[in-house]
Amino acid sequence: MSGRDVLIVEDDEAIATGLSLNLRLAGHRPTVARDGDEALARVDAADFDMVLLDINLPRRNGLEVLQAIRASDNVVPVIVVSARDGETDKVAALRLGADDYVTKPFALAELLARIDAVLRRAQPAHAGDAAPVATGDVLTFSDVTIDLAQRTVTRGGTPVKLTHLEFELLVFFVRHPSQVFARARLLAQVWGQNAGSPRTVDNFVGQLRKRFEDDPEDPRHFVTVRGSGYRFDP
Amino acid sequence: MSGRDVLIVEDDEAIATGLSLNLRLAGHRPTVARDGDEALARVDAADFDMVLLDINLPRRNGLEVLQAIRASDNVVPVIVVSARDGETDKVAALRLGADDYVTKPFALAELLARIDAVLRRAQPAHAGDAAPVATGDVLTFSDVTIDLAQRTVTRGGTPVKLTHLEFELLVFFVRHPSQVFARARLLAQVWGQNAGSPRTVDNFVGQLRKRFEDDPEDPRHFVTVRGSGYRFDP
DNA sequence: GGACTTCTGTCAGGATCCGGTCATGGCCCG
DNA sequence: CGGGCCATGACCGGATCCTGACAGAAGTCC
């Protein structure tokens, strides 16, 4: 897809430049407006393919800006960004003709996906140039299913109870299959800075084996690599 | 969340009825199409929340169907199911705008999890393009009914009194089911920028439990995910 | 093959962290 | 001034986690 012209209306410097950078990476041509007046001026001046509109703005509320845009019969797609998930804001924005609504803090990937979706809807894209597409937030191996959003795990359809760190370790393993990790590395990656003793890792691997190996004595997924650490094989 | 309309495109009778049955058990409303032409006709005719699309089809290849769906600017979520594990198919499917990809033979639990994930992801976007919302918009779960316009809540027909923030939190949960949220995230989303202490969230969740759980000691809807936050299960 | 060394699996005690609950106090609005 | 509403901190019980010890397995060297 050849890039599109996107207007970012955002007064927070950090967010604005961050978004700008990412949109450029995605192949678009972003422009930034710092407040409501500037936004309206730019929308009138140039022909944008879409507008990313923060609600909290100096000089003019984002909703006012949206209203002004639509009042001038401009149908440019608008995604409204707000810090609050409040009912009123959302309903108001959609009523005023917003195309989508995102609340801060947003996952960057989500926002980019929505931008793509809105652009795609607004202007039918040609068949080969679709975006990378996110894959589901579900991980699997063998008969085990991990739902990251729900933070639930099932094995053969029946739910498995895991503690916080057990879950984290499991996810790390499944995301890095067939790779040997030293205990120290696992401590750093999963436990974070204040790492504990290497013995801790053993305990947790033991738990995972108890819960996911057919025969915990003879593990096929959570394999010990003597002298080096552990490896996960799907 | 009330069930969703799912179109199953699958020529194998046994698989089709099996999936259909399971989706119905999961609370959705499945429809089956036997070949590519029928699939396209049904997609055009009705408004599905997602499509489960087999690649090997009589009359038309699944990828052709997907291409046709996207060509008509339809952004309905699509999960592609294929017997072949080929990378090429997968890449092609994702390029054409598939939302996820599963290879046969699949674990039923995995497929169901992926369907849930895709529906979950699609939900907010749909709220956006699915019309003005506004008056008469009602959310429900279990025997609870939430009237957004009136800002009233009833449980089993009898009205429940909620404070402002209790209502906002409830709506947020019901709008984002089966997803774990950290306290900080809830504070940001529901309370707004000037977030308070995490303890506040506990108190409000406690209130919701008192009002909507049959047994507040053993909550089934407003679930604690120790170490991570809270999750709402309808 | 046998003995020594090194490493890993396991267990249980105790420290620690986390979440539910309650009470207090501020705030806003009537 | 009074009454909801909301934020905060303290407290407690319980889940979870860390650690050290020990035994047994695996590897090594002769």
Short mmCIF file of C-alpha atoms (C1' of nucleotides) in Angstrom, two decimals:
data_model
loop_
_atom_site.label_atom_id
_atom_site.label_comp_id
_atom_site.label_asym_id
_atom_site.label_seq_id
_atom_site.Cartn_x
_atom_site.Cartn_y
_atom_site.Cartn_z
CA MET A 1 0.00 0.00 0.00
CA SER A 2 1.45 3.32 -0.88
CA GLY A 3 1.57 5.59 2.15
CA ARG A 4 -1.23 7.85 3.24
CA ASP A 5 -1.26 11.36 4.65
CA VAL A 6 -2.18 11.26 8.30
CA LEU A 7 -2.75 14.26 10.54
CA ILE A 8 -1.87 13.69 14.19
CA VAL A 9 -3.55 16.15 16.55
CA GLU A 10 -1.83 15.76 19.89
CA ASP A 11 -0.34 18.23 22.31
CA ASP A 12 1.83 15.82 24.24
CA GLU A 13 5.21 16.12 22.58
CA ALA A 14 6.38 12.60 23.41
CA ILE A 15 3.26 10.89 22.16
CA ALA A 16 3.14 13.01 19.03
CA THR A 17 6.69 12.24 17.96
CA GLY A 18 6.33 8.60 18.91
CA LEU A 19 3.24 8.19 16.79
CA SER A 20 4.76 10.18 14.00
CA LEU A 21 7.79 7.95 13.93
CA ASN A 22 5.75 4.79 13.92
CA LEU A 23 3.44 5.95 11.19
CA ARG A 24 6.44 6.81 9.07
CA LEU A 25 7.81 3.36 9.70
CA ALA A 26 4.49 1.96 8.55
CA GLY A 27 4.98 3.82 5.30
CA HIS A 28 2.68 6.78 5.88
CA ARG A 29 3.31 10.52 5.83
CA PRO A 30 2.37 11.97 9.21
CA THR A 31 1.88 15.64 10.05
CA VAL A 32 1.52 16.89 13.60
CA ALA A 33 -0.76 19.64 14.89
CA ARG A 34 -0.34 20.79 18.50
CA ASP A 35 -3.71 22.31 19.24
CA GLY A 36 -7.23 22.59 17.94
CA ASP A 37 -6.77 25.74 15.91
CA GLU A 38 -3.73 24.42 14.15
CA ALA A 39 -5.56 21.18 13.43
CA LEU A 40 -8.45 22.95 11.75
CA ALA A 41 -6.12 25.14 9.74
CA ARG A 42 -4.21 22.13 8.47
CA VAL A 43 -7.30 20.12 7.65
CA ASP A 44 -8.56 23.01 5.57
CA ALA A 45 -5.24 23.54 3.88
CA ALA A 46 -4.33 20.01 2.84
CA ASP A 47 -6.06 16.81 1.88
CA PHE A 48 -5.44 14.20 4.55
CA ASP A 49 -6.39 10.55 4.25
CA MET A 50 -7.19 10.40 7.92
CA VAL A 51 -7.00 12.29 11.22
CA LEU A 52 -5.90 11.02 14.59
CA LEU A 53 -7.55 13.32 17.09
CA ASP A 54 -6.78 13.64 20.77
CA ILE A 55 -9.66 14.93 22.87
CA ASN A 56 -7.70 16.79 25.48
CA LEU A 57 -6.28 19.73 23.61
CA PRO A 58 -5.26 23.26 24.44
CA ARG A 59 -7.29 26.06 22.82
CA ARG A 60 -10.04 23.82 21.56
CA ASN A 61 -11.53 20.58 22.72
CA GLY A 62 -11.04 17.68 20.33
CA LEU A 63 -14.77 17.22 20.06
CA GLU A 64 -15.16 20.80 18.94
CA VAL A 65 -12.54 20.19 16.29
CA LEU A 66 -14.36 17.11 15.10
CA GLN A 67 -17.61 19.02 14.98
CA ALA A 68 -16.00 21.78 12.95
CA ILE A 69 -14.52 19.30 10.52
CA ARG A 70 -17.84 17.62 9.92
CA ALA A 71 -19.65 20.94 9.79
CA SER A 72 -17.56 21.84 6.78
CA ASP A 73 -18.76 18.65 5.09
CA ASN A 74 -15.38 17.02 5.32
CA VAL A 75 -15.72 13.23 5.45
CA VAL A 76 -12.08 12.49 6.17
CA PRO A 77 -11.87 9.45 8.50
CA VAL A 78 -11.24 10.43 12.12
CA ILE A 79 -10.05 8.26 14.98
CA VAL A 80 -10.61 9.89 18.33
CA VAL A 81 -8.11 9.29 21.11
CA SER A 82 -9.09 9.93 24.71
CA ALA A 83 -7.58 9.34 28.09
CA ARG A 84 -10.86 8.26 29.57
CA ASP A 85 -13.12 5.43 28.73
CA GLY A 86 -16.09 7.50 29.73
CA GLU A 87 -19.41 6.74 28.17
CA THR A 88 -20.22 10.32 27.39
CA ASP A 89 -17.04 11.09 25.49
CA LYS A 90 -17.33 8.01 23.39
CA VAL A 91 -20.95 8.42 22.51
CA ALA A 92 -20.41 12.07 21.75
CA ALA A 93 -17.47 11.34 19.48
CA LEU A 94 -19.29 8.67 17.53
CA ARG A 95 -22.36 10.88 17.26
CA LEU A 96 -20.23 13.64 15.85
CA GLY A 97 -19.00 11.31 13.16
CA ALA A 98 -15.82 9.74 14.45
CA ASP A 99 -14.89 6.52 12.69
CA ASP A 100 -13.30 4.84 15.65
CA TYR A 101 -12.44 5.51 19.24
CA VAL A 102 -9.32 4.55 21.16
CA THR A 103 -8.60 5.15 24.83
CA LYS A 104 -5.24 5.90 26.37
CA PRO A 105 -3.19 4.12 27.30
CA PHE A 106 -3.40 2.21 24.04
CA ALA A 107 -1.20 -0.55 22.75
CA LEU A 108 0.67 0.88 19.82
CA ALA A 109 0.00 -2.23 17.78
CA GLU A 110 -3.71 -1.84 18.41
CA LEU A 111 -3.76 1.76 17.32
CA LEU A 112 -1.80 0.98 14.16
CA ALA A 113 -4.17 -1.88 13.38
CA ARG A 114 -7.14 0.43 13.77
CA ILE A 115 -5.55 3.04 11.60
CA ASP A 116 -5.03 0.41 8.94
CA ALA A 117 -8.59 -0.78 9.33
CA VAL A 118 -9.99 2.70 8.98
CA LEU A 119 -7.82 3.44 5.97
CA ARG A 120 -8.80 0.17 4.39
CA ARG A 121 -12.45 0.87 4.92
CA ALA A 122 -12.14 4.39 3.65
CA GLN A 123 -10.41 3.48 0.44
CA PRO A 124 -10.54 -0.06 -0.83
CA ALA A 125 -7.01 -1.30 -0.98
CA HIS A 126 -5.67 -3.41 -3.77
CA ALA A 127 -5.37 -7.13 -3.17
CA GLY A 128 -1.72 -7.71 -2.33
CA ASP A 129 -0.90 -4.73 -0.22
CA ALA A 130 -2.67 -5.65 2.97
CA ALA A 131 -1.02 -4.99 6.29
CA PRO A 132 0.98 -7.64 8.17
CA VAL A 133 -2.04 -8.54 10.30
CA ALA A 134 -1.72 -9.42 13.92
CA THR A 135 -1.94 -13.04 14.92
CA GLY A 136 -4.18 -14.02 17.80
CA ASP A 137 -3.24 -13.56 21.41
CA VAL A 138 -3.37 -17.27 21.83
CA LEU A 139 -0.38 -19.56 22.18
CA THR A 140 -0.48 -23.33 21.87
CA PHE A 141 1.69 -26.41 22.05
CA SER A 142 0.65 -30.01 22.06
CA ASP A 143 -2.87 -29.98 23.53
CA VAL A 144 -2.23 -26.92 25.65
CA THR A 145 -3.85 -23.57 24.92
CA ILE A 146 -2.75 -20.30 26.48
CA ASP A 147 -5.02 -17.26 26.31
CA LEU A 148 -2.94 -14.21 27.06
CA ALA A 149 -5.78 -11.76 27.45
CA GLN A 150 -7.69 -13.98 29.81
CA ARG A 151 -4.55 -15.30 31.44
CA THR A 152 -6.00 -18.76 31.37
CA VAL A 153 -4.48 -22.06 30.33
CA THR A 154 -6.25 -25.22 29.27
CA ARG A 155 -4.88 -28.65 28.62
CA GLY A 156 -7.02 -30.92 26.52
CA GLY A 157 -9.89 -28.54 27.12
CA THR A 158 -9.76 -28.56 30.92
CA PRO A 159 -8.49 -25.45 32.67
CA VAL A 160 -5.16 -25.53 34.48
CA LYS A 161 -4.53 -23.36 37.51
CA LEU A 162 -1.22 -21.50 37.44
CA THR A 163 0.29 -18.91 39.72
CA HIS A 164 1.49 -15.60 38.37
CA LEU A 165 5.11 -16.58 37.89
CA GLU A 166 4.30 -20.03 36.62
CA PHE A 167 2.24 -18.41 33.92
CA GLU A 168 4.96 -15.94 33.05
CA LEU A 169 7.58 -18.65 32.80
CA LEU A 170 5.33 -20.81 30.67
CA VAL A 171 4.66 -17.98 28.26
CA PHE A 172 8.33 -17.20 28.00
CA PHE A 173 9.15 -20.79 27.16
CA VAL A 174 6.41 -21.15 24.59
CA ARG A 175 7.49 -17.93 22.95
CA HIS A 176 11.08 -19.09 22.71
CA PRO A 177 10.91 -22.74 21.73
CA SER A 178 13.88 -25.02 21.15
CA GLN A 179 16.29 -22.63 22.76
CA VAL A 180 18.43 -23.33 25.78
CA PHE A 181 18.28 -20.76 28.57
CA ALA A 182 20.57 -20.61 31.55
CA ARG A 183 18.89 -20.24 34.91
CA ALA A 184 20.39 -16.80 35.27
CA ARG A 185 18.89 -15.81 31.96
CA LEU A 186 15.47 -17.06 32.93
CA LEU A 187 15.69 -15.26 36.23
CA ALA A 188 16.54 -12.06 34.46
CA GLN A 189 13.85 -12.43 31.80
CA VAL A 190 10.95 -13.71 33.82
CA TRP A 191 11.70 -12.63 37.37
CA GLY A 192 13.20 -9.29 36.49
CA GLN A 193 15.95 -7.32 38.11
CA ASN A 194 15.79 -8.57 41.66
CA ALA A 195 16.64 -12.06 40.67
CA GLY A 196 16.62 -14.83 43.24
CA SER A 197 18.58 -18.01 43.50
CA PRO A 198 18.93 -20.47 40.63
CA ARG A 199 17.14 -23.04 42.76
CA THR A 200 13.95 -21.10 42.28
CA VAL A 201 13.96 -21.84 38.59
CA ASP A 202 14.20 -25.54 39.23
CA ASN A 203 11.15 -25.40 41.40
CA PHE A 204 9.10 -23.62 38.82
CA VAL A 205 10.18 -25.87 35.99
CA GLY A 206 9.19 -28.74 38.23
CA GLN A 207 5.74 -27.24 38.60
CA LEU A 208 5.34 -26.82 34.87
CA ARG A 209 6.36 -30.42 34.36
CA LYS A 210 3.87 -31.63 36.92
CA ARG A 211 1.12 -29.77 35.13
CA PHE A 212 1.93 -30.25 31.47
CA GLU A 213 4.03 -33.40 31.05
CA ASP A 214 2.38 -36.75 30.53
CA ASP A 215 5.20 -38.21 32.57
CA PRO A 216 6.90 -35.58 34.75
CA GLU A 217 9.73 -38.03 35.40
CA ASP A 218 10.56 -38.10 31.73
CA PRO A 219 9.85 -34.62 30.43
CA ARG A 220 9.43 -34.13 26.70
CA HIS A 221 8.59 -30.44 26.64
CA PHE A 222 10.50 -28.89 29.52
CA VAL A 223 13.88 -30.47 29.01
CA THR A 224 16.91 -30.21 31.24
CA VAL A 225 20.15 -29.43 29.48
CA ARG A 226 22.63 -30.48 32.05
CA GLY A 227 25.22 -27.86 32.82
CA SER A 228 23.46 -25.23 30.70
CA GLY A 229 19.88 -24.75 31.77
CA TYR A 230 16.48 -25.62 30.30
CA ARG A 231 14.95 -25.87 26.89
CA PHE A 232 11.30 -25.95 25.81
CA ASP A 233 10.33 -28.24 22.95
CA PRO A 234 6.78 -27.89 21.62
CA MET B 1 -21.61 -10.67 26.01
CA SER B 2 -24.46 -12.22 24.11
CA GLY B 3 -23.49 -14.75 21.47
CA ARG B 4 -22.21 -13.85 18.06
CA ASP B 5 -23.16 -14.88 14.54
CA VAL B 6 -20.49 -17.11 13.09
CA LEU B 7 -20.38 -18.41 9.55
CA ILE B 8 -18.69 -21.80 9.17
CA VAL B 9 -17.51 -22.48 5.65
CA GLU B 10 -16.69 -26.17 5.51
CA ASP B 11 -17.62 -28.92 3.10
CA ASP B 12 -16.86 -31.87 5.37
CA GLU B 13 -20.18 -32.73 6.91
CA ALA B 14 -18.78 -34.21 10.11
CA ILE B 15 -16.47 -31.29 10.87
CA ALA B 16 -19.14 -28.75 10.02
CA THR B 17 -21.74 -30.20 12.36
CA GLY B 18 -19.16 -30.79 15.07
CA LEU B 19 -18.02 -27.19 14.96
CA SER B 20 -21.55 -25.96 14.73
CA LEU B 21 -22.51 -27.89 17.82
CA ASN B 22 -19.55 -26.65 19.80
CA LEU B 23 -20.07 -23.05 18.83
CA ARG B 24 -23.67 -23.31 19.89
CA LEU B 25 -22.53 -24.72 23.20
CA ALA B 26 -20.23 -21.73 23.54
CA GLY B 27 -23.27 -19.50 23.19
CA HIS B 28 -22.87 -18.41 19.59
CA ARG B 29 -25.16 -18.71 16.60
CA PRO B 30 -23.43 -20.71 13.87
CA THR B 31 -24.45 -20.95 10.24
CA VAL B 32 -22.91 -23.44 7.82
CA ALA B 33 -22.03 -22.91 4.17
CA ARG B 34 -20.93 -25.92 2.13
CA ASP B 35 -19.00 -24.29 -0.67
CA GLY B 36 -17.44 -21.05 -1.80
CA ASP B 37 -20.42 -19.71 -3.68
CA GLU B 38 -22.78 -20.34 -0.82
CA ALA B 39 -20.30 -18.68 1.54
CA LEU B 40 -20.15 -15.51 -0.50
CA ALA B 41 -23.90 -15.41 -0.87
CA ARG B 42 -24.39 -15.73 2.88
CA VAL B 43 -21.75 -13.17 3.73
CA ASP B 44 -23.47 -10.72 1.44
CA ALA B 45 -26.90 -11.53 2.75
CA ALA B 46 -26.32 -11.35 6.51
CA ASP B 47 -24.12 -9.58 8.97
CA PHE B 48 -21.79 -12.08 10.57
CA ASP B 49 -19.49 -11.34 13.48
CA MET B 50 -16.87 -13.66 12.12
CA VAL B 51 -16.17 -16.27 9.47
CA LEU B 52 -14.44 -19.60 9.87
CA LEU B 53 -13.13 -20.40 6.42
CA ASP B 54 -11.81 -23.73 5.21
CA ILE B 55 -9.35 -23.49 2.36
CA ASN B 56 -10.20 -26.70 0.57
CA LEU B 57 -13.62 -26.12 -0.86
CA PRO B 58 -15.59 -27.32 -3.83
CA ARG B 59 -16.44 -24.75 -6.49
CA ARG B 60 -14.16 -22.06 -5.11
CA ASN B 61 -10.92 -22.07 -3.20
CA GLY B 62 -11.12 -20.59 0.28
CA LEU B 63 -8.51 -18.01 -0.57
CA GLU B 64 -10.62 -16.84 -3.48
CA VAL B 65 -13.53 -16.48 -1.13
CA LEU B 66 -11.42 -14.45 1.28
CA GLN B 67 -10.23 -12.24 -1.53
CA ALA B 68 -13.77 -11.67 -2.70
CA ILE B 69 -14.89 -10.78 0.82
CA ARG B 70 -12.13 -8.23 1.24
CA ALA B 71 -12.58 -6.88 -2.26
CA SER B 72 -16.09 -5.91 -1.32
CA ASP B 73 -14.67 -3.91 1.57
CA ASN B 74 -15.99 -6.28 4.19
CA VAL B 75 -13.83 -6.21 7.31
CA VAL B 76 -15.54 -9.12 9.08
CA PRO B 77 -12.93 -11.11 11.03
CA VAL B 78 -11.89 -14.29 9.25
CA ILE B 79 -10.05 -17.31 10.62
CA VAL B 80 -8.69 -19.52 7.89
CA VAL B 81 -8.58 -23.27 8.43
CA SER B 82 -6.37 -25.38 6.23
CA ALA B 83 -5.38 -29.01 6.05
CA ARG B 84 -2.00 -28.16 4.69
CA ASP B 85 0.61 -26.73 6.95
CA GLY B 86 2.23 -24.83 4.12
CA GLU B 87 3.84 -21.53 4.92
CA THR B 88 2.71 -20.25 1.56
CA ASP B 89 -0.95 -20.75 2.32
CA LYS B 90 -0.54 -19.09 5.65
CA VAL B 91 1.27 -16.10 4.30
CA ALA B 92 -1.18 -15.79 1.45
CA ALA B 93 -4.13 -15.96 3.80
CA LEU B 94 -2.75 -13.32 6.14
CA ARG B 95 -1.82 -11.11 3.20
CA LEU B 96 -5.34 -11.34 1.93
CA GLY B 97 -6.59 -10.09 5.26
CA ALA B 98 -7.19 -13.15 7.39
CA ASP B 99 -7.16 -12.49 11.11
CA ASP B 100 -5.78 -15.82 12.19
CA TYR B 101 -4.81 -19.17 10.78
CA VAL B 102 -5.31 -22.70 12.07
CA THR B 103 -4.15 -25.93 10.51
CA LYS B 104 -5.98 -29.24 10.56
CA PRO B 105 -5.93 -31.31 12.55
CA PHE B 106 -6.56 -28.76 15.26
CA ALA B 107 -7.33 -29.18 18.91
CA LEU B 108 -10.90 -28.08 19.38
CA ALA B 109 -9.95 -26.13 22.48
CA GLU B 110 -7.36 -24.23 20.50
CA LEU B 111 -9.77 -23.29 17.76
CA LEU B 112 -12.38 -22.15 20.25
CA ALA B 113 -9.76 -20.09 22.07
CA ARG B 114 -8.72 -18.45 18.84
CA ILE B 115 -12.31 -17.72 17.91
CA ASP B 116 -12.80 -16.07 21.28
CA ALA B 117 -9.63 -14.07 20.86
CA VAL B 118 -10.60 -12.82 17.42
CA LEU B 119 -14.10 -11.92 18.54
CA ARG B 120 -12.70 -10.13 21.54
CA ARG B 121 -10.32 -8.14 19.43
CA ALA B 122 -12.97 -7.31 16.89
CA GLN B 123 -15.49 -6.14 19.42
CA PRO B 124 -14.27 -2.60 20.09
CA ALA B 125 -13.81 -1.87 16.41
CA HIS B 126 -17.31 -3.06 15.74
CA ALA B 127 -18.68 -0.85 18.44
CA GLY B 128 -17.09 1.94 16.47
CA ASP B 129 -18.44 1.24 13.04
CA ALA B 130 -21.64 -0.28 14.30
CA ALA B 131 -23.67 2.82 14.37
CA PRO B 132 -24.60 5.73 16.56
CA VAL B 133 -25.22 3.76 19.72
CA ALA B 134 -26.78 6.35 21.99
CA THR B 135 -30.30 5.94 23.27
CA GLY B 136 -31.72 2.56 24.10
CA ASP B 137 -28.33 0.88 24.13
CA VAL B 138 -28.40 -1.95 26.62
CA LEU B 139 -25.72 -4.28 27.95
CA THR B 140 -26.46 -7.54 29.70
CA PHE B 141 -24.78 -10.42 31.44
CA SER B 142 -26.30 -13.22 33.43
CA ASP B 143 -29.55 -11.74 34.77
CA VAL B 144 -28.20 -8.21 34.89
CA THR B 145 -29.33 -5.49 32.51
CA ILE B 146 -27.53 -2.19 32.06
CA ASP B 147 -29.33 0.67 30.37
CA LEU B 148 -26.70 3.13 29.22
CA ALA B 149 -29.07 5.87 28.24
CA GLN B 150 -30.93 5.84 31.53
CA ARG B 151 -27.85 4.86 33.52
CA THR B 152 -29.89 2.28 35.35
CA VAL B 153 -29.09 -1.30 36.24
CA THR B 154 -31.46 -4.11 37.09
CA ARG B 155 -30.74 -7.56 38.36
CA GLY B 156 -33.40 -10.18 37.88
CA GLY B 157 -35.81 -7.37 37.16
CA THR B 158 -35.25 -5.43 40.36
CA PRO B 159 -33.32 -2.18 40.12
CA VAL B 160 -29.83 -1.91 41.63
CA LYS B 161 -28.53 1.34 42.98
CA LEU B 162 -25.00 2.19 41.87
CA THR B 163 -22.84 5.23 42.38
CA HIS B 164 -21.32 7.02 39.43
CA LEU B 165 -17.96 5.28 39.48
CA GLU B 166 -19.43 1.92 40.28
CA PHE B 167 -21.51 2.28 37.16
CA GLU B 168 -18.54 3.33 35.04
CA LEU B 169 -16.46 0.43 36.27
CA LEU B 170 -19.26 -2.02 35.67
CA VAL B 171 -19.76 -0.79 32.12
CA PHE B 172 -16.06 -0.99 31.43
CA PHE B 173 -15.92 -4.56 32.63
CA VAL B 174 -18.96 -5.65 30.69
CA ARG B 175 -17.62 -4.01 27.57
CA HIS B 176 -14.30 -5.80 27.90
CA PRO B 177 -15.19 -9.30 29.00
CA SER B 178 -12.72 -12.11 29.56
CA GLN B 179 -9.75 -9.83 29.68
CA VAL B 180 -7.45 -9.27 32.59
CA PHE B 181 -6.82 -5.65 33.56
CA ALA B 182 -4.20 -4.42 35.98
CA ARG B 183 -5.39 -2.04 38.65
CA ALA B 184 -3.35 0.73 37.11
CA ARG B 185 -5.04 0.15 33.79
CA LEU B 186 -8.47 0.29 35.35
CA LEU B 187 -7.58 3.46 37.18
CA ALA B 188 -6.44 5.06 33.95
CA GLN B 189 -9.45 3.91 31.94
CA VAL B 190 -12.26 4.44 34.37
CA TRP B 191 -10.96 7.05 36.79
CA GLY B 192 -9.09 9.10 34.23
CA GLN B 193 -5.71 10.72 34.24
CA ASN B 194 -5.47 11.73 37.87
CA ALA B 195 -5.38 8.16 39.01
CA GLY B 196 -5.64 7.30 42.68
CA SER B 197 -4.29 4.42 44.67
CA PRO B 198 -4.68 0.82 43.58
CA ARG B 199 -6.56 0.14 46.79
CA THR B 200 -9.47 2.11 45.45
CA VAL B 201 -10.03 -0.42 42.71
CA ASP B 202 -10.29 -3.22 45.24
CA ASN B 203 -13.00 -1.40 47.07
CA PHE B 204 -15.05 -0.85 43.98
CA VAL B 205 -14.67 -4.39 42.78
CA GLY B 206 -15.79 -5.42 46.23
CA GLN B 207 -18.91 -3.31 45.82
CA LEU B 208 -19.70 -4.82 42.44
CA ARG B 209 -19.31 -8.26 43.91
CA LYS B 210 -21.63 -7.48 46.77
CA ARG B 211 -24.24 -6.32 44.32
CA PHE B 212 -23.94 -8.78 41.46
CA GLU B 213 -22.43 -12.01 42.74
CA ASP B 214 -24.62 -14.74 44.11
CA ASP B 215 -21.85 -15.47 46.57
CA PRO B 216 -19.51 -12.49 46.98
CA GLU B 217 -17.03 -14.76 48.77
CA ASP B 218 -16.68 -16.87 45.67
CA PRO B 219 -17.04 -14.50 42.74
CA ARG B 220 -17.82 -15.95 39.34
CA HIS B 221 -18.07 -12.75 37.32
CA PHE B 222 -15.61 -10.34 38.89
CA VAL B 223 -12.61 -12.56 39.20
CA THR B 224 -9.34 -11.80 40.93
CA VAL B 225 -6.27 -12.78 38.96
CA ARG B 226 -3.70 -12.73 41.68
CA GLY B 227 -0.60 -10.80 40.75
CA SER B 228 -2.20 -9.39 37.63
CA GLY B 229 -5.48 -7.66 38.31
CA TYR B 230 -9.15 -8.40 37.68
CA ARG B 231 -11.14 -10.05 34.96
CA PHE B 232 -14.85 -9.97 34.18
CA ASP B 233 -16.43 -13.20 32.98
CA PRO B 234 -20.01 -12.94 31.75
"C1'" DG C 1 33.74 -50.61 36.31
"C1'" DG C 2 34.18 -47.85 40.41
"C1'" DA C 3 34.70 -43.77 43.04
"C1'" DC C 4 34.56 -38.97 43.05
"C1'" DT C 5 32.58 -34.64 41.58
"C1'" DT C 6 29.07 -31.88 39.81
"C1'" DC C 7 24.60 -30.94 38.91
"C1'" DT C 8 19.56 -31.37 39.34
"C1'" DG C 9 14.96 -32.71 41.51
"C1'" DT C 10 12.39 -32.26 45.54
"C1'" DC C 11 10.76 -30.90 49.89
"C1'" DA C 12 9.36 -28.09 53.73
"C1'" DG C 13 9.87 -23.99 56.67
"C1'" DG C 14 9.52 -19.43 56.98
"C1'" DA C 15 9.58 -14.80 54.86
"C1'" DT C 16 7.12 -12.06 51.89
"C1'" DC C 17 3.68 -10.28 49.08
"C1'" DC C 18 -1.02 -9.58 47.81
"C1'" DG C 19 -5.84 -8.84 48.13
"C1'" DG C 20 -10.25 -8.28 51.02
"C1'" DT C 21 -12.13 -5.53 54.42
"C1'" DC C 22 -12.85 -1.91 57.51
"C1'" DA C 23 -12.52 2.60 59.49
"C1'" DT C 24 -11.26 7.21 58.95
"C1'" DG C 25 -11.42 11.61 56.88
"C1'" DG C 26 -11.98 14.87 52.95
"C1'" DC C 27 -14.96 16.57 49.57
"C1'" DC C 28 -18.91 18.10 47.16
"C1'" DC C 29 -23.61 19.14 46.88
"C1'" DG C 30 -27.83 19.97 48.44
"C1'" DC D 1 -24.84 21.52 58.39
"C1'" DG D 2 -25.82 16.77 57.01
"C1'" DG D 3 -25.39 12.96 53.94
"C1'" DG D 4 -23.68 10.48 50.18
"C1'" DC D 5 -19.50 9.51 47.74
"C1'" DC D 6 -14.82 8.65 47.22
"C1'" DA D 7 -9.74 8.06 48.47
"C1'" DT D 8 -6.44 6.25 51.56
"C1'" DG D 9 -4.05 3.54 54.91
"C1'" DA D 10 -3.96 -0.16 58.33
"C1'" DC D 11 -4.69 -4.74 59.33
"C1'" DC D 12 -5.11 -9.65 58.70
"C1'" DG D 13 -5.37 -14.00 56.64
"C1'" DG D 14 -3.84 -16.66 53.09
"C1'" DA D 15 -1.53 -17.59 48.77
"C1'" DT D 16 2.83 -17.51 46.85
"C1'" DC D 17 7.59 -17.42 46.65
"C1'" DC D 18 12.45 -18.04 48.14
"C1'" DT D 19 15.92 -20.55 50.22
"C1'" DG D 20 18.77 -24.12 52.02
"C1'" DA D 21 19.32 -28.95 52.72
"C1'" DC D 22 19.42 -33.37 51.08
"C1'" DA D 23 19.32 -37.28 48.08
"C1'" DG D 24 19.85 -39.18 43.86
"C1'" DA D 25 21.22 -38.90 38.97
"C1'" DA D 26 24.66 -37.81 35.49
"C1'" DG D 27 29.13 -37.07 34.12
"C1'" DT D 28 34.23 -37.71 34.64
"C1'" DC D 29 38.49 -39.56 35.56
"C1'" DC D 30 41.29 -43.22 36.58
#
